[in-house]
PDB file of C-alpha atoms in Angstrom:
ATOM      1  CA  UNK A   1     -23.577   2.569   9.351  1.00  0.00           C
ATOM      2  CA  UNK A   2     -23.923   2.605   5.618  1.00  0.00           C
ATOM      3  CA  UNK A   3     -25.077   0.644   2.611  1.00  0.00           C
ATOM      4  CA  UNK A   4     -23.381  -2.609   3.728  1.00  0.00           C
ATOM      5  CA  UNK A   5     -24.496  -2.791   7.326  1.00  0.00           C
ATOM      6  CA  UNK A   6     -24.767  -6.745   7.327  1.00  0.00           C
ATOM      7  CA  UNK A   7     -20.909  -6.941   6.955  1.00  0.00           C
ATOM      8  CA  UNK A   8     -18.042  -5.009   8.676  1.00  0.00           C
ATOM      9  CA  UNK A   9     -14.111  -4.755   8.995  1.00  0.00           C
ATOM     10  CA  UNK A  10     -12.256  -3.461  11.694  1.00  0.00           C
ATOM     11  CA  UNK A  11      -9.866  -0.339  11.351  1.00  0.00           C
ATOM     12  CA  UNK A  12      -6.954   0.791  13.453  1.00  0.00           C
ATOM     13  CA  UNK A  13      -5.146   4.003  12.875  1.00  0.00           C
ATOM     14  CA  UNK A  14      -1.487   4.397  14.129  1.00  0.00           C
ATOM     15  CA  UNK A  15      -0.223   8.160  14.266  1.00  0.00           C
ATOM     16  CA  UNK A  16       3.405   9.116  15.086  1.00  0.00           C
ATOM     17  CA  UNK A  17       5.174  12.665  14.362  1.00  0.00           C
ATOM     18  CA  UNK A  18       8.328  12.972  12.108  1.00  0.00           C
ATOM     19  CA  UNK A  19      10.087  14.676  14.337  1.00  0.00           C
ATOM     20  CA  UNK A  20      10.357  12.121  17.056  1.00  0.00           C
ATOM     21  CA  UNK A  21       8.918   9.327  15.005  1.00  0.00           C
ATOM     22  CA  UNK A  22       6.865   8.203  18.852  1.00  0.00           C
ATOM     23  CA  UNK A  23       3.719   7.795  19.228  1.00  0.00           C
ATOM     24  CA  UNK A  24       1.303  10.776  18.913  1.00  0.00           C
ATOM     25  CA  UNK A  25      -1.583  10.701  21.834  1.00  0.00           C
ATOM     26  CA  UNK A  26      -4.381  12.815  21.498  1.00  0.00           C
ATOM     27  CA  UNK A  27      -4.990  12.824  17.925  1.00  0.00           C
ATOM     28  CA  UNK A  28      -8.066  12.781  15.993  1.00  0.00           C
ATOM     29  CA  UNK A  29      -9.419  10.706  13.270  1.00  0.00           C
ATOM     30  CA  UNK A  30     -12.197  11.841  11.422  1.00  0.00           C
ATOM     31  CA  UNK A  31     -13.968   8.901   9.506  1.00  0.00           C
ATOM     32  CA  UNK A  32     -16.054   9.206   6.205  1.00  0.00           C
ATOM     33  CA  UNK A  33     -17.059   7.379   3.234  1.00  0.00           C
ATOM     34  CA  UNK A  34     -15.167   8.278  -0.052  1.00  0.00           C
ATOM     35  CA  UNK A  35     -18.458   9.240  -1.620  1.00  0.00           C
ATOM     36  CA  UNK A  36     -19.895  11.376   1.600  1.00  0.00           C
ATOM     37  CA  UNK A  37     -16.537  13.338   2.352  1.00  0.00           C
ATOM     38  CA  UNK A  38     -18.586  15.850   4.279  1.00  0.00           C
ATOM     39  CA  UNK A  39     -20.370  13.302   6.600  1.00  0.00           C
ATOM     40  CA  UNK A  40     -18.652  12.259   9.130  1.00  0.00           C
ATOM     41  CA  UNK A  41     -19.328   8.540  10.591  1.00  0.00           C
ATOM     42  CA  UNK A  42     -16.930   8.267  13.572  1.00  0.00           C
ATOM     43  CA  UNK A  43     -14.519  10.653  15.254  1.00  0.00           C
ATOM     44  CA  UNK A  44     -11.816   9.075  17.684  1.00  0.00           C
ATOM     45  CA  UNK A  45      -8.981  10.137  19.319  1.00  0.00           C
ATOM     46  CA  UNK A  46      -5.634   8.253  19.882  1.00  0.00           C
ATOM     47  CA  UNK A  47      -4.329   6.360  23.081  1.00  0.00           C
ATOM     48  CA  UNK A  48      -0.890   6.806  24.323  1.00  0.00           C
ATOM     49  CA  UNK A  49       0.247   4.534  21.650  1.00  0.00           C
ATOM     50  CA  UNK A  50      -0.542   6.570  19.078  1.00  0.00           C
ATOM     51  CA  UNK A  51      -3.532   4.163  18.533  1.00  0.00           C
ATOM     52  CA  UNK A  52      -7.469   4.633  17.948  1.00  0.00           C
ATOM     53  CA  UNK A  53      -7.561   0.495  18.156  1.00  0.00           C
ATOM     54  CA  UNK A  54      -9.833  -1.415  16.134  1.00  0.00           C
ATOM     55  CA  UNK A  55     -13.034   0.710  14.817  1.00  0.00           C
ATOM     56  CA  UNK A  56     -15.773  -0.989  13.243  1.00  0.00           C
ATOM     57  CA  UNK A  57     -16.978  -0.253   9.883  1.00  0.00           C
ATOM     58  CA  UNK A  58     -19.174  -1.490   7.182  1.00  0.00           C
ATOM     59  CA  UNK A  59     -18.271  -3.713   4.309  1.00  0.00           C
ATOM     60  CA  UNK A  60     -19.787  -5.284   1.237  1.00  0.00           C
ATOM     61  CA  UNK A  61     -20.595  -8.784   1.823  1.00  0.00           C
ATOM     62  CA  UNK A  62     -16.952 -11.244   1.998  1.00  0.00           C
ATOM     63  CA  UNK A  63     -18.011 -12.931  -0.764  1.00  0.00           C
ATOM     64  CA  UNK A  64     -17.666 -10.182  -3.389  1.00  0.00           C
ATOM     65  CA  UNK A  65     -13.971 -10.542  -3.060  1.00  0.00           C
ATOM     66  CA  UNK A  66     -13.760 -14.537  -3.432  1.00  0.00           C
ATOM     67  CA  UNK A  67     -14.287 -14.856  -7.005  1.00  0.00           C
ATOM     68  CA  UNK A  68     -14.560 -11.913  -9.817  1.00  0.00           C
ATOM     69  CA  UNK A  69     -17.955 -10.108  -9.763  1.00  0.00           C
ATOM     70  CA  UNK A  70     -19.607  -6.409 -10.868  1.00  0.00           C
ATOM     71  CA  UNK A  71     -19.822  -5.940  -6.945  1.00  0.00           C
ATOM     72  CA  UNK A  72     -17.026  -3.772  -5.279  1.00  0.00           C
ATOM     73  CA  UNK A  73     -15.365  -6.497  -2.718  1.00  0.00           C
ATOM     74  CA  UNK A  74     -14.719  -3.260  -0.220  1.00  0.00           C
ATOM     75  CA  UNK A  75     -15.474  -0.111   0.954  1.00  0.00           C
ATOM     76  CA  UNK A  76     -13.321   3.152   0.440  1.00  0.00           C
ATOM     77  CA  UNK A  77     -13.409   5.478   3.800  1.00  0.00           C
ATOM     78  CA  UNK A  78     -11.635   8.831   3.845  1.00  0.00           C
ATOM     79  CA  UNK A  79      -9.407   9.775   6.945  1.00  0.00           C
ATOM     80  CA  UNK A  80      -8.774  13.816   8.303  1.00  0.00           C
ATOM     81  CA  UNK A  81      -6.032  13.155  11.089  1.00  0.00           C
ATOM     82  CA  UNK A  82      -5.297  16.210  13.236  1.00  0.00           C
ATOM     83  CA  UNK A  83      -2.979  16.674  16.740  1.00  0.00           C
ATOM     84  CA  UNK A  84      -2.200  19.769  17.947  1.00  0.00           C
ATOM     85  CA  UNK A  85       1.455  21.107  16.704  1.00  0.00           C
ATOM     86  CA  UNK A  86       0.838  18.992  13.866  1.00  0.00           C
ATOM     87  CA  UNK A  87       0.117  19.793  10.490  1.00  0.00           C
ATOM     88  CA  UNK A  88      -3.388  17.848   9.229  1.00  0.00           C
ATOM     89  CA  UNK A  89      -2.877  14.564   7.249  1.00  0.00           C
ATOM     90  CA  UNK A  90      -5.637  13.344   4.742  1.00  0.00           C
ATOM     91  CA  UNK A  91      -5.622   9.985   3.600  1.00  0.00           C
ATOM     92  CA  UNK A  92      -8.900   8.938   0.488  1.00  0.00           C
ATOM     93  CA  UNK A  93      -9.679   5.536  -0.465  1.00  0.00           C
ATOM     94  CA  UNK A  94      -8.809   3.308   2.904  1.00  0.00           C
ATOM     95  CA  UNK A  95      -9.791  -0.194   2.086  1.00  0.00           C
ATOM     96  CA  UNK A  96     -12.088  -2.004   4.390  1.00  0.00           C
ATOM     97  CA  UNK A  97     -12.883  -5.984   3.573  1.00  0.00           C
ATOM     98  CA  UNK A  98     -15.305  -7.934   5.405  1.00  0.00           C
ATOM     99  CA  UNK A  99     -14.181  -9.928   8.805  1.00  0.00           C
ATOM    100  CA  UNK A 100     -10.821  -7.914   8.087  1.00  0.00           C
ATOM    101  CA  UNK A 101      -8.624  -6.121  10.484  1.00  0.00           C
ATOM    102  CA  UNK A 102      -7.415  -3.106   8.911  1.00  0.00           C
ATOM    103  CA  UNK A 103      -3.646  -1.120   9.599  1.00  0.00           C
ATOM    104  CA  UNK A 104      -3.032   2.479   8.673  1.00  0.00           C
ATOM    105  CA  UNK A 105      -0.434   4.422   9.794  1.00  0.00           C
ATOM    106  CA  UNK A 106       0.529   8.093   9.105  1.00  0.00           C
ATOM    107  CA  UNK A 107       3.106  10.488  10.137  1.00  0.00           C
ATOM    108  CA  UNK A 108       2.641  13.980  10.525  1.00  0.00           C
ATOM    109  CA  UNK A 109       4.592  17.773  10.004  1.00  0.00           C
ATOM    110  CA  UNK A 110       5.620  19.459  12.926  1.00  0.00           C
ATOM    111  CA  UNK A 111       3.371  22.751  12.129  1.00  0.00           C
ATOM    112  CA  UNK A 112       6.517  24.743  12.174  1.00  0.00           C
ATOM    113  CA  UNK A 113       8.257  22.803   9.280  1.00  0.00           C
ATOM    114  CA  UNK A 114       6.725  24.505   6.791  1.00  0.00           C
ATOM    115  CA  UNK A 115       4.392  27.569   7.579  1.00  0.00           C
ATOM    116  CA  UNK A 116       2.248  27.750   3.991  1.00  0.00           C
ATOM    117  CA  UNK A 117      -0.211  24.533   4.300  1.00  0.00           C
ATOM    118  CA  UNK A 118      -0.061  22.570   1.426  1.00  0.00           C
ATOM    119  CA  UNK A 119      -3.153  20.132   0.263  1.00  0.00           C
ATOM    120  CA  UNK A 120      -1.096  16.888  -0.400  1.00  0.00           C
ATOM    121  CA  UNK A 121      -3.554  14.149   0.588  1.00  0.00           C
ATOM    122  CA  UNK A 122      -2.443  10.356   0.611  1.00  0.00           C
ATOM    123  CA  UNK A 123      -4.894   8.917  -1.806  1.00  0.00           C
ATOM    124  CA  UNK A 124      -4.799   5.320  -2.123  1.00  0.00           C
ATOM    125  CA  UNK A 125      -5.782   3.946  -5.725  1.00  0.00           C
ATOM    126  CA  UNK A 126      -8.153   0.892  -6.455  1.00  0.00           C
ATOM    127  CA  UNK A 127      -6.984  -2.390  -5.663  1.00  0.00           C
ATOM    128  CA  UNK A 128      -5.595  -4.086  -9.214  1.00  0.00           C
ATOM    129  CA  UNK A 129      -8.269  -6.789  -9.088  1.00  0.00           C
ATOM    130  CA  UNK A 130     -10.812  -4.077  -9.190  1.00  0.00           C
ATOM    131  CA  UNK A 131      -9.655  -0.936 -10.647  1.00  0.00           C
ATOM    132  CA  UNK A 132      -8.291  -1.109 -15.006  1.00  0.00           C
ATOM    133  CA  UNK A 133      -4.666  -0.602 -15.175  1.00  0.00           C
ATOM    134  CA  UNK A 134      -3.087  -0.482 -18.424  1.00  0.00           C
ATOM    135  CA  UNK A 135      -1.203  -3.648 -18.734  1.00  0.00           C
ATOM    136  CA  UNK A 136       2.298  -4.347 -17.564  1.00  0.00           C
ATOM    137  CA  UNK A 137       5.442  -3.866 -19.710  1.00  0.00           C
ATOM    138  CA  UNK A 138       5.722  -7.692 -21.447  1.00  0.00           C
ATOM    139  CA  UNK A 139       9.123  -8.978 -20.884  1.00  0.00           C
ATOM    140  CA  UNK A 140      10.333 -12.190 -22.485  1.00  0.00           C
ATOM    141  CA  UNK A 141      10.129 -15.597 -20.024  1.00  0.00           C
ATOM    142  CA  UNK A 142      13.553 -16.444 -20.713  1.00  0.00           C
ATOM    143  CA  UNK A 143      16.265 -13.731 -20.754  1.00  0.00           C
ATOM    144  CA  UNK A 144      19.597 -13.915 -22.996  1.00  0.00           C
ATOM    145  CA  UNK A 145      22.652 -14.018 -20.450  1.00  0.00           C
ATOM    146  CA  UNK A 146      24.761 -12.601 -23.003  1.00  0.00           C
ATOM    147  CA  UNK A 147      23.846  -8.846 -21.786  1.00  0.00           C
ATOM    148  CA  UNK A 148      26.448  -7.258 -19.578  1.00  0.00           C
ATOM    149  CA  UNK A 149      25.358  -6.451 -15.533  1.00  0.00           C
ATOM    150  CA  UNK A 150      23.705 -10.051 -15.746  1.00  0.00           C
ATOM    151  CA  UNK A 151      24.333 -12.712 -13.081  1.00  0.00           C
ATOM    152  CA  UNK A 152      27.381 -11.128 -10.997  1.00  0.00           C
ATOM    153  CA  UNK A 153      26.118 -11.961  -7.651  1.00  0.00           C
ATOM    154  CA  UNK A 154      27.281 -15.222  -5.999  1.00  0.00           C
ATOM    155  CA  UNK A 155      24.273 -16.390  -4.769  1.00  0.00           C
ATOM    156  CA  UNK A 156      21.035 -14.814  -4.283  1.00  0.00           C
ATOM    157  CA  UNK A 157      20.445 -12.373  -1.146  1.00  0.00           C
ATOM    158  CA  UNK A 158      17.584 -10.846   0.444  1.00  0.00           C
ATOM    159  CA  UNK A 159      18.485  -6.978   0.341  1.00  0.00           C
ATOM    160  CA  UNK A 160      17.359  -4.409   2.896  1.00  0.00           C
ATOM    161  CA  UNK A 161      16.481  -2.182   0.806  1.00  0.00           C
ATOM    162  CA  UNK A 162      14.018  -2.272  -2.484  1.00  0.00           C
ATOM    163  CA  UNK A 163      14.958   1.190  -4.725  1.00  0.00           C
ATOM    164  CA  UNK A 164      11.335   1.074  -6.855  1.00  0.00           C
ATOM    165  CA  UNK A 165      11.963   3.207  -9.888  1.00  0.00           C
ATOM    166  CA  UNK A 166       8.381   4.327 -10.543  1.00  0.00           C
ATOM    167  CA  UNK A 167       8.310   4.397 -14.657  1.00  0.00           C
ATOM    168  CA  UNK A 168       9.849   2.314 -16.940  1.00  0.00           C
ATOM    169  CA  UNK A 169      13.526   1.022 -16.274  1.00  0.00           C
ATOM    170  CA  UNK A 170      14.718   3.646 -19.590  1.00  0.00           C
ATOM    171  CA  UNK A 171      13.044   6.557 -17.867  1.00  0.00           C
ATOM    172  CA  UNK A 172      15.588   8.138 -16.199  1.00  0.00           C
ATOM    173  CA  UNK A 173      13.467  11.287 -15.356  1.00  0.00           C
ATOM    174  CA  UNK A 174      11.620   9.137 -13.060  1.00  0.00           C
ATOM    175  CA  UNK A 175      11.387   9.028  -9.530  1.00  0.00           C
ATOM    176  CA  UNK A 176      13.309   6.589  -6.976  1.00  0.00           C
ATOM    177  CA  UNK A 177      11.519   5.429  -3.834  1.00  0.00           C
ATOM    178  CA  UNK A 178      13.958   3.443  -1.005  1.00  0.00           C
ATOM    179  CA  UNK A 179      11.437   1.151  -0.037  1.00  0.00           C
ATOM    180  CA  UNK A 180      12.603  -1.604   3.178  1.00  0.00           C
ATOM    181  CA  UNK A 181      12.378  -5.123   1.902  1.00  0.00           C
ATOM    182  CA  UNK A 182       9.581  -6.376   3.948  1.00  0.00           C
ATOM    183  CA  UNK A 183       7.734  -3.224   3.200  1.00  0.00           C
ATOM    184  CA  UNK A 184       7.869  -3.452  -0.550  1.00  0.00           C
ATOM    185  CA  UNK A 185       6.772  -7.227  -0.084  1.00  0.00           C
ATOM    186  CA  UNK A 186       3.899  -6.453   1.871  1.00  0.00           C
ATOM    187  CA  UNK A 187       2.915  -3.255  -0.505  1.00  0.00           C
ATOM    188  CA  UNK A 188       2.993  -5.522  -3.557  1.00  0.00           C
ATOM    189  CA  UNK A 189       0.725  -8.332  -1.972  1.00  0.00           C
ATOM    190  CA  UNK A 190      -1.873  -5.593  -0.133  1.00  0.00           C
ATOM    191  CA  UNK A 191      -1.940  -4.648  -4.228  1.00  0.00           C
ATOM    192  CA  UNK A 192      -1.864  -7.769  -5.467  1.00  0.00           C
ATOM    193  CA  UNK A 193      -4.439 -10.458  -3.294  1.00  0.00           C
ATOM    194  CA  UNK A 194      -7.003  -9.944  -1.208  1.00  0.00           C
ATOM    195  CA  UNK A 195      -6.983 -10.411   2.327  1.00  0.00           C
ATOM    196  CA  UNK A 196     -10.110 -12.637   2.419  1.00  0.00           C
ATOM    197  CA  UNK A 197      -8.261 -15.004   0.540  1.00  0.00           C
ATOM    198  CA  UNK A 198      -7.714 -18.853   2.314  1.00  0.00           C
ATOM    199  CA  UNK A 199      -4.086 -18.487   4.230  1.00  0.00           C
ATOM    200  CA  UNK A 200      -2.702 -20.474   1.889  1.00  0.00           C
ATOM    201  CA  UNK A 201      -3.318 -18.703  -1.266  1.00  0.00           C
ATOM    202  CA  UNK A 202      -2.118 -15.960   0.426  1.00  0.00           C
ATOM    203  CA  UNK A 203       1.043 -18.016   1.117  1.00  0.00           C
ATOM    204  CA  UNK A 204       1.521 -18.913  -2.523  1.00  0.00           C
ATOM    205  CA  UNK A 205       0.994 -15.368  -3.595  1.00  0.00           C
ATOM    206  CA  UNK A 206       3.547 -14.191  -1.258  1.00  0.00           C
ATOM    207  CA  UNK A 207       6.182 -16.830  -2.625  1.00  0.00           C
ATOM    208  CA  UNK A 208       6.004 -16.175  -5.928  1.00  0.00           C
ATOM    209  CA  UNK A 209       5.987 -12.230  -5.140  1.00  0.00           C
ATOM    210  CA  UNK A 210       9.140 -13.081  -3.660  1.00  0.00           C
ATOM    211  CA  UNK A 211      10.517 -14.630  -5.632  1.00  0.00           C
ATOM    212  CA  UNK A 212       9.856 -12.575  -8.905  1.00  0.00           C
ATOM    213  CA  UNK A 213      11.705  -9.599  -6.582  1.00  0.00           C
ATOM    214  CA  UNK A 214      14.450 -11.984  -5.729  1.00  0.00           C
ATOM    215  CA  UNK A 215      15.074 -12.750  -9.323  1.00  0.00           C
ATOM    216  CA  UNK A 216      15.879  -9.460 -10.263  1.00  0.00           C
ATOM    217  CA  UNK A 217      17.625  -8.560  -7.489  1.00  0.00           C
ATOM    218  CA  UNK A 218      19.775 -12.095  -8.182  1.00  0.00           C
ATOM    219  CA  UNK A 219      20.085 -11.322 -12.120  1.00  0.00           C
ATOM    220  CA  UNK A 220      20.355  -7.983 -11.648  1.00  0.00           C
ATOM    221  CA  UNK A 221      18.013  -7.109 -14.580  1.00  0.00           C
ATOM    222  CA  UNK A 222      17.299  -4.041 -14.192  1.00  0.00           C
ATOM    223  CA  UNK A 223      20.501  -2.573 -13.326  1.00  0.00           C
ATOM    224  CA  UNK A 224      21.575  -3.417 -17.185  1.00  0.00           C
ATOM    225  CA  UNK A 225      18.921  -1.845 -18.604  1.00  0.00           C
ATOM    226  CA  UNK A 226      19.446   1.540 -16.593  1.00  0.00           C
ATOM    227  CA  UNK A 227      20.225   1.275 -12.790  1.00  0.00           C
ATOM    228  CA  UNK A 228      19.877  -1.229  -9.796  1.00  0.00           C
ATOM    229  CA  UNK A 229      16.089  -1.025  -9.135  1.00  0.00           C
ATOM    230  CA  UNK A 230      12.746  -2.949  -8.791  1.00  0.00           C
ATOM    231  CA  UNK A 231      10.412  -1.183 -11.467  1.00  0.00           C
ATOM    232  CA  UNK A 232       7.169  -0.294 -10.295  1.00  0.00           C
ATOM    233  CA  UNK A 233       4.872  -3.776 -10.830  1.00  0.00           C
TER     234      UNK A 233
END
């Protein structure tokens, strides 16, 4: 292993196909640490499932991530997915945490879809509680009702879809991702907390994730300022 052998999280990568969406058996995962691309640690192929299962890999200690420190709270690996018919998928910066079970799923091209490879890796930035951000757009606690396109729905729903408009709400040169609700939720939180956490400050982060989206789903807040979206948080 690496740097943090005393500690490890588990890792298991699901690979399907777009054109059937099923499970893709046979596939290989090639495993390496962001900063040693080249080296490869592990190399595993899928099960009929589409599954490598759970692969163990090192982690900084679980304490890093329980209160704010200088010390990175995980490690980054970088995954080179291949299956034959199947265009190569690269995913940088998978997150590994400490006692943690890991998920990561990725769907490949057909190799026939489109005949000039592109390099389009998946990179996956720093979690927020590690990486700077610039901050977040302030908005004002309490909103004036007054503004047209607020509070028309009859009671508040939980929507199927999430549209995340990824710039500001005025931007309208920005780009619109249909995002399933239960998808978006869990996206925001994996950005958000860290799975270390005690279950029930995970809970309470979860809650008031939901009901932040809620809210502007309810007031419809950001359909007055340009269209009916979630902006990116």
């Amino acid at each position: 292993m690496d740097q943090y052998s005393s500690d490890t999280g588990n890792l298991n990568v699901i690979v399907t196909g777009t054109d059937s969406y099923s499970p893709l058996s046979s596939a290989t995962i090639e495993i390496a640490n962001t900063g040693e691309p080249n080296r490869i640690l592990e190399s595993i192929t899928t099960d009929q499932n589409g599954q490598t299962g759970y692969i163990e890999l090192s982690a900084p200690p679980r304490e890093y991530s329980m209160e704010p420190t200088d010390n990175q709270p995980y490690s980054e690996y970088n995954l080179k997915i291949s299956a034959p018919g199947y265009q190569e998928g690269l995913i940088s910066g998978v997150q590994i945490f400490s006692g943690e079970n890991g998920l990561q799923s990725i769907v490949l091209l057909p190799s026939e879809q489109t005949p000039d490879y592109v390099y389009n890796p998946i990179v996956i930035g720093g979690h927020t509680l590690w990486e700077y951000y610039p901050p977040k757009i302030a908005e004002p606690e309490i909103k004036p009702l007054a503004e047209s396109g607020e509070i028309v729905l009859s009671r508040v729903v939980v929507p199927e879809t999430i549209v995340v408009h990824d710039g500001v709400p005025s931007d309208s040169t920005a780009t619109d991702y249909y995002v399933p609700y239960i998808d978006y939720i869990k996206n925001v939180a994996c950005c958000e907390i860290y799975s270390t956490w005690p279950e029930s400050t995970i809970e309470a982060n979860l809650l008031a994730i939901m009901s932040f989206t809620l809210n502007r789903v309810y007031t419809e807040w950001y359909r007055s300022h340009h269209s009916f979206r979630v902006a990116k948080i």
